[in-house]
Coordinates of C-alpha atoms in Angstrom, one line a residue:
Chain W
M1 CA 44.9 2.2 19.3
F2 CA 46.6 5.4 20.4
D3 CA 49.3 5.3 17.7
F4 CA 47.8 8.3 15.9
L5 CA 48.8 10.6 18.8
S6 CA 52.4 10.7 17.7
D7 CA 51.5 11.4 14.0
Y8 CA 50.9 15.1 14.5
D9 CA 53.7 17.7 14.5
N10 CA 51.9 20.9 13.7
P11 CA 51.3 21.2 16.6
T12 CA 52.2 18.1 18.6
L13 CA 49.9 16.9 21.4
L14 CA 52.2 18.3 24.0
G15 CA 52.8 21.5 22.0
A16 CA 49.0 22.0 21.7
F17 CA 48.5 21.7 25.5
W18 CA 51.6 23.9 26.1
M19 CA 49.8 26.5 24.1
T20 CA 46.7 26.1 26.2
V21 CA 48.9 26.6 29.3
K22 CA 50.5 29.7 27.9
L23 CA 47.1 31.2 26.9
T24 CA 45.8 30.4 30.4
F25 CA 48.9 31.9 32.1
F26 CA 49.0 35.2 30.3
S27 CA 45.3 35.7 30.3
G28 CA 45.2 34.8 34.0
I29 CA 47.7 37.4 34.9
G30 CA 46.1 40.0 32.7
S31 CA 42.7 39.4 34.0
L32 CA 43.9 39.4 37.6
I33 CA 45.4 42.9 37.2
W34 CA 42.5 44.3 35.1
G35 CA 39.9 42.6 37.4
T36 CA 41.5 44.1 40.5
L37 CA 41.4 47.6 39.0
L38 CA 37.8 47.1 38.1
A39 CA 37.0 45.9 41.6
A40 CA 38.7 49.0 43.0
M41 CA 36.6 51.2 40.6
R42 CA 33.4 49.5 41.8
V43 CA 34.1 50.3 45.4
S44 CA 35.7 53.7 44.8
P45 CA 34.1 57.0 46.1
V46 CA 34.0 58.5 42.6
P47 CA 30.6 58.0 41.0
L48 CA 31.9 58.0 37.4
M49 CA 34.4 55.2 38.2
R50 CA 31.7 53.2 40.0
G51 CA 29.4 53.6 37.0
F52 CA 32.1 52.6 34.6
G53 CA 33.0 49.5 36.6
T54 CA 29.3 48.4 37.0
A55 CA 28.5 48.9 33.3
Y56 CA 31.7 47.1 32.2
V57 CA 31.0 44.1 34.3
N58 CA 27.4 43.8 33.5
I59 CA 27.9 44.2 29.8
V60 CA 31.0 42.1 29.3
R61 CA 30.1 39.1 31.4
N62 CA 26.8 38.8 29.4
I63 CA 28.5 38.6 26.0
P64 CA 29.3 35.1 24.9
L65 CA 33.0 34.5 24.8
T66 CA 32.9 33.1 21.3
V67 CA 31.5 36.4 20.1
I68 CA 34.3 38.4 21.9
I69 CA 37.0 36.2 20.5
I70 CA 35.7 36.2 16.9
F71 CA 35.2 40.0 17.2
T72 CA 38.9 40.4 18.1
S73 CA 39.9 38.7 14.8
L74 CA 37.1 39.8 12.4
G75 CA 36.4 43.2 13.9
L76 CA 39.5 44.5 15.7
A77 CA 42.1 43.0 13.4
D78 CA 40.5 43.0 9.9
V79 CA 38.4 46.1 10.1
F80 CA 40.2 48.4 12.5
G81 CA 43.7 47.1 11.8
V82 CA 44.6 46.3 15.4
T83 CA 47.3 43.7 14.9
M84 CA 48.9 43.8 18.4
G85 CA 52.3 44.4 16.8
A86 CA 52.4 41.1 15.0
S87 CA 52.5 40.4 11.3
D88 CA 52.3 36.6 11.5
F89 CA 48.7 35.3 11.9
Q90 CA 49.7 32.7 14.5
V91 CA 51.3 35.3 16.8
R92 CA 48.5 37.8 16.1
G93 CA 45.8 35.3 16.9
F94 CA 47.6 34.4 20.1
R95 CA 47.8 38.0 21.3
L96 CA 44.3 38.8 20.2
A97 CA 43.0 35.8 22.0
I98 CA 44.7 36.8 25.2
L99 CA 43.2 40.3 24.8
G100 CA 39.8 38.7 24.4
F101 CA 40.2 36.4 27.4
V102 CA 41.4 39.2 29.6
V103 CA 38.5 41.5 28.7
Y104 CA 36.0 38.7 29.4
T105 CA 37.6 37.0 32.5
A106 CA 38.4 40.3 34.2
A107 CA 34.6 40.8 34.7
F108 CA 34.4 37.6 36.7
V109 CA 37.6 38.3 38.6
C110 CA 36.2 41.7 39.5
E111 CA 33.1 40.2 41.0
A112 CA 35.0 37.6 43.0
I113 CA 37.3 40.2 44.5
R114 CA 34.4 42.5 45.2
S115 CA 32.7 39.7 47.2
G116 CA 36.0 39.4 49.1
I117 CA 36.0 43.1 49.8
N118 CA 32.6 42.7 51.3
T119 CA 33.9 40.2 53.8
V120 CA 36.2 42.7 55.4
P121 CA 34.4 44.4 58.3
L122 CA 33.4 48.0 57.7
G123 CA 35.1 49.1 60.9
Q124 CA 38.5 48.4 59.3
A125 CA 37.9 50.9 56.5
E126 CA 36.6 53.4 59.1
A127 CA 39.6 52.9 61.3
A128 CA 41.9 53.3 58.3
R129 CA 40.3 56.6 57.4
A130 CA 40.5 57.7 61.0
I131 CA 44.2 57.4 61.1
G132 CA 44.4 59.5 57.9
L133 CA 44.9 57.0 55.1
T134 CA 43.7 57.9 51.6
F135 CA 41.3 55.7 49.7
S136 CA 44.0 54.0 47.6
Q137 CA 46.1 53.4 50.7
T138 CA 43.2 51.9 52.6
L139 CA 42.5 49.6 49.7
R140 CA 46.1 48.7 49.1
L141 CA 47.2 48.2 52.7
I142 CA 44.1 47.2 54.6
I143 CA 41.2 45.9 52.4
L144 CA 42.7 44.1 49.4
P145 CA 45.2 41.9 51.4
Q146 CA 42.4 40.6 53.5
A147 CA 40.0 40.4 50.6
F148 CA 42.4 38.3 48.4
R149 CA 42.9 35.8 51.2
S150 CA 39.2 35.1 51.4
V151 CA 38.6 34.8 47.6
I152 CA 41.3 32.3 46.6
G153 CA 38.6 29.6 46.3
P154 CA 36.3 31.6 44.0
L155 CA 39.4 32.8 42.0
A156 CA 40.4 29.2 41.5
N157 CA 37.0 28.5 39.9
V158 CA 37.5 31.5 37.6
L159 CA 41.0 30.2 36.7
I160 CA 39.7 26.7 35.9
A161 CA 36.9 28.1 33.8
L162 CA 39.5 30.2 32.0
T163 CA 41.6 27.1 31.2
K164 CA 38.7 25.5 29.6
N165 CA 37.6 28.7 27.9
T166 CA 40.9 28.9 26.0
T167 CA 39.5 26.2 23.7
V168 CA 37.5 29.0 22.0
A169 CA 40.8 30.4 20.6
A170 CA 40.8 27.6 18.1
A171 CA 38.0 29.6 16.3
I172 CA 40.6 32.2 15.3
G173 CA 43.3 29.6 14.4
V174 CA 45.4 29.5 17.6
A175 CA 47.1 26.1 17.7
E176 CA 46.0 25.0 21.2
A177 CA 44.4 21.8 22.3
A178 CA 40.9 22.2 20.8
Y179 CA 42.6 23.1 17.5
L180 CA 44.6 19.9 17.4
M181 CA 41.5 18.0 18.4
K182 CA 39.7 19.3 15.3
Q183 CA 42.6 18.3 13.1
M184 CA 42.6 14.8 14.6
I185 CA 38.9 14.3 14.3
E186 CA 39.0 15.5 10.7
N187 CA 41.6 12.8 9.8
E188 CA 41.1 9.9 12.1
A189 CA 37.3 9.3 12.3
Q190 CA 37.5 8.3 16.0
T191 CA 35.5 10.9 17.7
L192 CA 35.0 9.2 21.1
L193 CA 38.6 8.2 21.6
I194 CA 40.0 11.6 20.6
G195 CA 37.4 13.4 22.7
A196 CA 38.4 11.2 25.7
V197 CA 42.1 12.0 25.2
F198 CA 41.6 15.7 25.2
A199 CA 39.1 15.6 28.1
F200 CA 41.8 13.7 30.1
G201 CA 44.4 16.3 29.1
F202 CA 42.2 19.1 30.5
V203 CA 41.6 17.2 33.7
V204 CA 45.3 16.8 34.1
L205 CA 45.7 20.5 33.8
T206 CA 42.8 21.7 36.0
L207 CA 42.6 19.1 38.7
P208 CA 46.0 19.9 40.3
T209 CA 45.2 23.7 40.0
G210 CA 41.9 23.1 41.9
L211 CA 43.5 20.9 44.6
F212 CA 46.4 23.3 45.2
L213 CA 44.4 26.4 45.3
G214 CA 41.7 24.7 47.5
W215 CA 44.4 23.8 50.0
L216 CA 45.9 27.3 49.8
S217 CA 42.5 29.0 50.3
K218 CA 42.0 26.9 53.5
R219 CA 45.4 27.8 54.8
L220 CA 45.2 31.5 54.1
A221 CA 41.6 32.2 55.0
V222 CA 41.3 35.0 57.5
K223 CA 39.7 33.4 60.6
R224 CA 37.2 35.7 62.1
Chain E
M1 CA 2.5 40.4 45.3
K2 CA 4.8 41.2 42.5
L3 CA 7.1 38.4 43.3
R4 CA 4.2 35.9 43.3
K5 CA 3.1 37.1 39.9
V6 CA 6.6 36.6 38.5
S7 CA 6.9 33.2 39.9
A8 CA 3.5 32.2 38.6
A9 CA 4.5 33.4 35.1
A10 CA 7.8 31.5 35.4
A11 CA 6.0 28.3 36.4
A12 CA 3.6 28.7 33.5
A13 CA 6.5 29.2 31.1
L14 CA 8.2 26.1 32.5
V15 CA 5.2 24.0 32.1
L16 CA 4.7 25.2 28.5
S17 CA 8.4 24.5 27.6
L18 CA 8.1 21.0 29.3
T19 CA 5.1 20.1 27.2
A20 CA 6.7 21.5 24.1
T21 CA 9.8 19.3 24.6
A22 CA 7.6 16.3 25.4
C23 CA 5.9 16.7 22.0
G24 CA 9.3 17.2 20.3
G25 CA 10.6 14.0 21.8
G26 CA 7.5 12.0 20.7
D27 CA 7.8 13.2 17.1
G28 CA 11.5 12.2 17.1
D29 CA 10.6 8.7 18.2
N30 CA 8.0 8.2 15.6
E31 CA 10.3 9.3 12.8
G32 CA 13.0 7.0 14.1
G33 CA 10.6 4.1 14.1
S34 CA 9.3 4.4 10.6
G35 CA 12.8 5.1 9.3
S36 CA 14.4 2.0 10.7
G37 CA 11.4 -0.1 9.8
G38 CA 12.3 0.5 6.1
G39 CA 9.0 2.4 5.6
D40 CA 8.3 5.1 3.2
K41 CA 11.1 7.5 4.0
I42 CA 14.8 7.5 3.4
K43 CA 17.3 9.5 5.5
I44 CA 20.3 11.0 3.7
G45 CA 23.1 12.9 5.3
I46 CA 24.3 16.1 3.6
K47 CA 25.9 19.4 4.7
Y48 CA 23.7 22.4 5.2
D49 CA 26.3 25.1 4.9
Q50 CA 28.1 24.6 1.6
P51 CA 26.7 26.5 -1.3
G52 CA 26.9 24.6 -4.6
L53 CA 27.3 21.2 -2.8
G54 CA 24.8 21.0 0.1
L55 CA 23.0 24.1 1.2
K56 CA 19.8 24.6 3.2
E57 CA 18.1 27.6 1.6
P58 CA 16.3 30.1 3.7
G59 CA 12.9 28.7 2.6
G60 CA 13.8 25.2 3.9
T61 CA 14.6 23.7 0.5
F62 CA 18.0 22.1 -0.4
S63 CA 20.3 22.7 -3.2
G64 CA 23.7 21.7 -4.5
F65 CA 25.6 19.0 -6.3
D66 CA 25.6 16.6 -3.4
V67 CA 21.9 17.0 -3.0
D68 CA 21.3 16.4 -6.7
V69 CA 23.5 13.2 -6.6
A70 CA 21.8 12.0 -3.5
T71 CA 18.3 12.7 -5.0
Y72 CA 19.2 10.7 -8.1
V73 CA 20.6 7.8 -6.1
A74 CA 17.6 7.8 -3.8
K75 CA 15.3 7.6 -6.9
E76 CA 17.3 4.6 -8.2
L77 CA 16.8 3.0 -4.7
G78 CA 13.1 3.5 -5.1
Y79 CA 12.4 6.7 -3.2
D80 CA 10.9 9.8 -4.7
A81 CA 12.2 13.3 -3.9
N82 CA 9.4 13.9 -1.4
Q83 CA 10.3 10.7 0.5
I84 CA 13.8 12.0 1.3
E85 CA 14.5 13.3 4.8
W86 CA 17.7 15.4 4.8
V87 CA 19.8 15.1 7.9
E88 CA 22.7 17.5 8.6
T89 CA 25.9 15.6 9.0
K90 CA 28.9 17.8 9.9
S91 CA 32.3 16.5 9.2
A92 CA 33.0 15.3 12.7
D93 CA 29.7 13.4 13.0
R94 CA 29.7 11.5 9.7
E95 CA 31.2 8.2 10.8
N96 CA 29.0 8.0 13.9
A97 CA 25.8 8.9 12.0
L98 CA 26.4 5.9 9.7
K99 CA 27.4 3.6 12.6
R100 CA 24.2 4.4 14.6
G101 CA 22.1 4.1 11.5
D102 CA 20.8 7.7 11.7
V103 CA 21.1 7.9 7.9
K104 CA 21.1 5.4 5.1
F105 CA 24.0 7.1 3.3
I106 CA 26.0 10.3 3.3
A107 CA 26.8 12.5 0.4
A108 CA 28.6 15.4 2.0
T109 CA 32.0 16.3 0.4
Y110 CA 33.2 13.1 1.9
S111 CA 36.7 12.4 0.7
I112 CA 37.7 8.8 0.6
N113 CA 40.8 8.0 2.6
D114 CA 42.3 5.0 4.3
E115 CA 41.5 6.1 7.9
R116 CA 37.9 6.6 7.1
K117 CA 37.6 3.3 5.2
K118 CA 38.3 1.6 8.5
S119 CA 35.0 2.6 9.9
V120 CA 32.7 3.1 6.8
D121 CA 32.4 1.8 3.3
F122 CA 32.4 4.2 0.3
A123 CA 30.5 4.0 -2.9
G124 CA 31.7 6.0 -5.9
P125 CA 33.7 8.2 -6.1
Y126 CA 31.3 10.5 -7.8
L127 CA 33.4 13.6 -8.1
L128 CA 37.1 14.3 -8.3
A129 CA 37.9 17.6 -6.6
H130 CA 41.3 19.2 -6.1
Q131 CA 42.5 21.6 -3.4
D132 CA 42.7 25.0 -5.0
L133 CA 42.8 28.7 -4.3
L134 CA 40.1 31.3 -4.6
V135 CA 41.5 34.7 -5.4
K136 CA 40.2 38.1 -6.4
T137 CA 39.6 38.5 -10.2
D138 CA 42.6 40.8 -10.6
S139 CA 45.0 38.8 -8.4
D140 CA 48.4 37.8 -9.8
I141 CA 48.7 34.5 -7.8
T142 CA 49.1 31.7 -10.4
E143 CA 51.3 29.1 -8.6
A144 CA 51.5 27.5 -5.2
T145 CA 55.0 29.1 -4.7
D146 CA 53.4 32.5 -5.1
L147 CA 51.8 31.9 -1.8
N148 CA 55.0 32.2 0.3
G149 CA 54.8 35.5 2.1
K150 CA 51.2 36.0 1.2
N151 CA 48.2 35.9 3.5
L152 CA 46.0 32.8 3.1
C153 CA 42.8 31.8 4.8
S154 CA 41.3 28.4 5.5
V155 CA 39.1 26.6 8.1
T156 CA 40.5 25.5 11.4
G157 CA 41.7 21.9 11.4
S158 CA 40.6 21.2 7.8
T159 CA 42.7 18.9 5.6
S160 CA 43.4 21.9 3.3
A161 CA 44.9 23.9 6.1
Q162 CA 47.1 21.0 7.1
N163 CA 48.2 20.5 3.5
V164 CA 49.3 24.1 3.3
H165 CA 51.4 23.8 6.5
D166 CA 53.0 20.5 5.5
D167 CA 53.5 20.7 1.8
F168 CA 52.7 23.6 -0.6
A169 CA 53.6 26.8 1.1
P170 CA 55.0 26.4 4.6
K171 CA 56.1 30.0 4.5
A172 CA 52.6 31.3 3.7
N173 CA 51.0 33.3 6.5
L174 CA 48.0 31.1 7.2
Q175 CA 45.0 32.5 9.0
E176 CA 42.5 29.9 10.2
R177 CA 38.9 30.8 10.8
S178 CA 35.9 28.8 12.0
G179 CA 34.1 28.9 8.6
Y180 CA 34.5 29.6 4.9
S181 CA 32.1 32.5 5.0
E182 CA 34.4 34.3 7.4
C183 CA 37.3 33.7 5.0
I184 CA 35.3 35.0 2.1
S185 CA 34.6 38.3 3.9
S186 CA 38.3 38.7 4.7
L187 CA 39.1 38.0 1.0
Q188 CA 36.6 40.6 -0.1
S189 CA 38.1 43.2 2.3
G190 CA 41.6 42.4 1.2
A191 CA 42.7 41.2 4.7
V192 CA 43.9 37.9 3.0
D193 CA 45.1 37.3 -0.5
A194 CA 43.6 33.8 -1.1
L195 CA 41.3 31.3 0.4
T196 CA 42.0 27.6 0.0
T197 CA 40.0 24.4 0.1
D198 CA 38.5 22.0 -2.5
D199 CA 37.8 23.6 -5.8
S200 CA 34.2 22.3 -5.8
I201 CA 33.5 24.1 -2.5
L202 CA 35.2 27.3 -3.7
A203 CA 33.3 27.2 -7.0
G204 CA 30.1 26.9 -5.0
F205 CA 30.9 30.0 -3.0
A206 CA 32.1 32.0 -6.0
A207 CA 28.9 31.1 -7.9
Q208 CA 26.7 32.7 -5.2
E209 CA 24.7 35.7 -6.4
Q210 CA 26.4 38.3 -4.1
Y211 CA 30.0 37.3 -5.2
K212 CA 29.5 37.0 -8.9
G213 CA 32.4 38.3 -10.9
Q214 CA 34.5 39.2 -7.9
F215 CA 36.6 36.0 -7.4
K216 CA 38.2 33.4 -9.6
L217 CA 39.7 29.9 -9.1
A218 CA 43.5 29.7 -9.6
G219 CA 43.2 26.2 -11.0
L220 CA 46.2 24.7 -9.2
K221 CA 45.1 21.1 -8.5
L222 CA 47.1 20.9 -5.2
S223 CA 45.6 17.6 -4.1
N224 CA 43.1 14.9 -5.2
E225 CA 39.9 14.6 -3.2
N226 CA 37.8 11.7 -4.3
Y227 CA 34.3 12.4 -3.0
G228 CA 32.5 9.1 -2.2
I229 CA 29.1 8.2 -0.8
G230 CA 29.5 6.8 2.7
V231 CA 27.4 3.8 3.8
K232 CA 27.5 1.7 6.9
K233 CA 30.4 -0.7 7.1
G234 CA 29.4 -4.0 5.7
D235 CA 26.2 -2.9 4.0
T236 CA 27.3 -4.3 0.7
E237 CA 23.7 -4.4 -0.7
T238 CA 23.2 -0.7 -0.5
L239 CA 26.7 -0.1 -1.6
N240 CA 26.3 -2.0 -4.9
K241 CA 22.9 -0.3 -5.5
I242 CA 24.4 3.1 -5.1
N243 CA 27.3 2.3 -7.4
A244 CA 24.9 1.1 -10.0
A245 CA 22.9 4.3 -9.6
L246 CA 26.0 6.5 -9.9
E247 CA 27.0 4.6 -13.1
K248 CA 23.6 5.2 -14.5
M249 CA 23.7 8.9 -13.6
V250 CA 26.9 9.4 -15.5
S251 CA 25.9 7.4 -18.6
S252 CA 22.5 9.2 -18.8
K253 CA 24.3 12.6 -18.7
A254 CA 22.3 13.7 -15.6
W255 CA 25.7 13.9 -13.9
D256 CA 27.0 16.6 -16.4
K257 CA 23.8 18.6 -16.0
A258 CA 24.1 18.6 -12.2
V259 CA 27.7 19.9 -12.5
T260 CA 26.8 22.7 -14.9
D261 CA 23.8 23.7 -12.8
N262 CA 25.7 24.0 -9.6
F263 CA 29.1 25.2 -10.5
G264 CA 28.5 26.8 -13.8
P265 CA 28.7 30.5 -13.0
A266 CA 32.2 30.1 -11.3
N267 CA 33.8 29.0 -14.6
Y268 CA 34.7 25.7 -12.8
K269 CA 36.6 23.3 -15.1
N270 CA 35.4 20.0 -13.7
E271 CA 37.2 16.7 -14.2
P272 CA 35.3 14.1 -16.2
A273 CA 33.1 11.8 -14.2
P274 CA 35.3 9.4 -12.2
K275 CA 34.9 5.6 -12.8
I276 CA 33.4 3.7 -9.9
G277 CA 36.1 2.2 -7.6
V278 CA 38.9 4.1 -9.3
I279 CA 40.5 6.3 -6.7
V280 CA 43.0 8.9 -8.0
K281 CA 45.8 9.2 -5.5

């Protein structure tokens, strides 16, 4: 019944899920960095930066991910010639997809971190300023370390959503799990069985992530 | 005050949408009832997005070779053109639509293969298509080996894309997109050198008004795709009737007319009508 699973070598079942993991990993790191910068902008004393952060988050998180991903391929690559230093379409698609995921997910990471910043009592920032720390020092040394510890739970949700969102990359030909699923359904005519196999694959990927980060968030939460 | 107004409006909108969906549901049930009761309508599965084969026009009418064949077959089964209810069956839904009985039969670029034969029965074949390349009119690609090192476009997960990887041109730079229209626009802009899928589908696109004269088929015959009409597994009665209808369509020359009408402008050199039950490997 499951014998078809071994018939595919381009990509293999494990290879396809490995691609999903790679997409999630690189996009996750990228959006954590970009999202943190955005959060810093949104709470910064400079009005221009605050405005940019607010506008970015409100625009980007309201654009469907599919539109962003297809735009990276049809718009950025084909029209503007942005190839991310890759001549091969597979590599190009992979990098463009990561770019798209970072652009999109960073908006949600930013909002999660900003909610964490709001849990840090105002007095701490005032005290930091009183001993002569600059804004970036206050943020780096006082606010963000406490903020991150309180938003591990919400960030875990963003990461799980990102893992599932990587399936959109199939639209621009990145050979990840959803891509292989399309191939299999095209050939095998067993929609339900194949759907179940891939659903199970994603549960295997995301369930441990959720359990681990949930445990971590309980352990590290700042008790006030 | 303002808040109350907003919530009242929202409540009104909710009630409206609820009644609207309720109506929709009721209609669906009625249609289902008369369909399965063998009444005055027949449901046929086609594709809505393939010019030249099965296309839903902006005005709500349907055109294409699959549509013409299905209309002819339905007529032989005793249904006039206005008794046909077209149902969109995307590639992934086809087997289940037949199993559930959503449609009587499916004529939707449905290639006969062994895997699919396990879950549905096929009448026909009614058209022999080949995987081919669509290139710009001035292109110098004439053989499959010319593709190595070139940029090629196809649709994610499609059989054609898999064939390129596995057989013809493993060294070609294959870009996979979610639809053929996206590939066509890349071909037009020069971002890719060729677009590959069945020649009948390519001919349908090239024959569209806005692309006339810009593209040509390379004529490579990279594979054999035997398009069949899918019916529910075990429904031999319908299967035999459809086969008889297809034979009549070929012998009465209506088949040739349908081919010329739908693929003519693309200079598509079609194969002669296939014999029923003969599958070209």
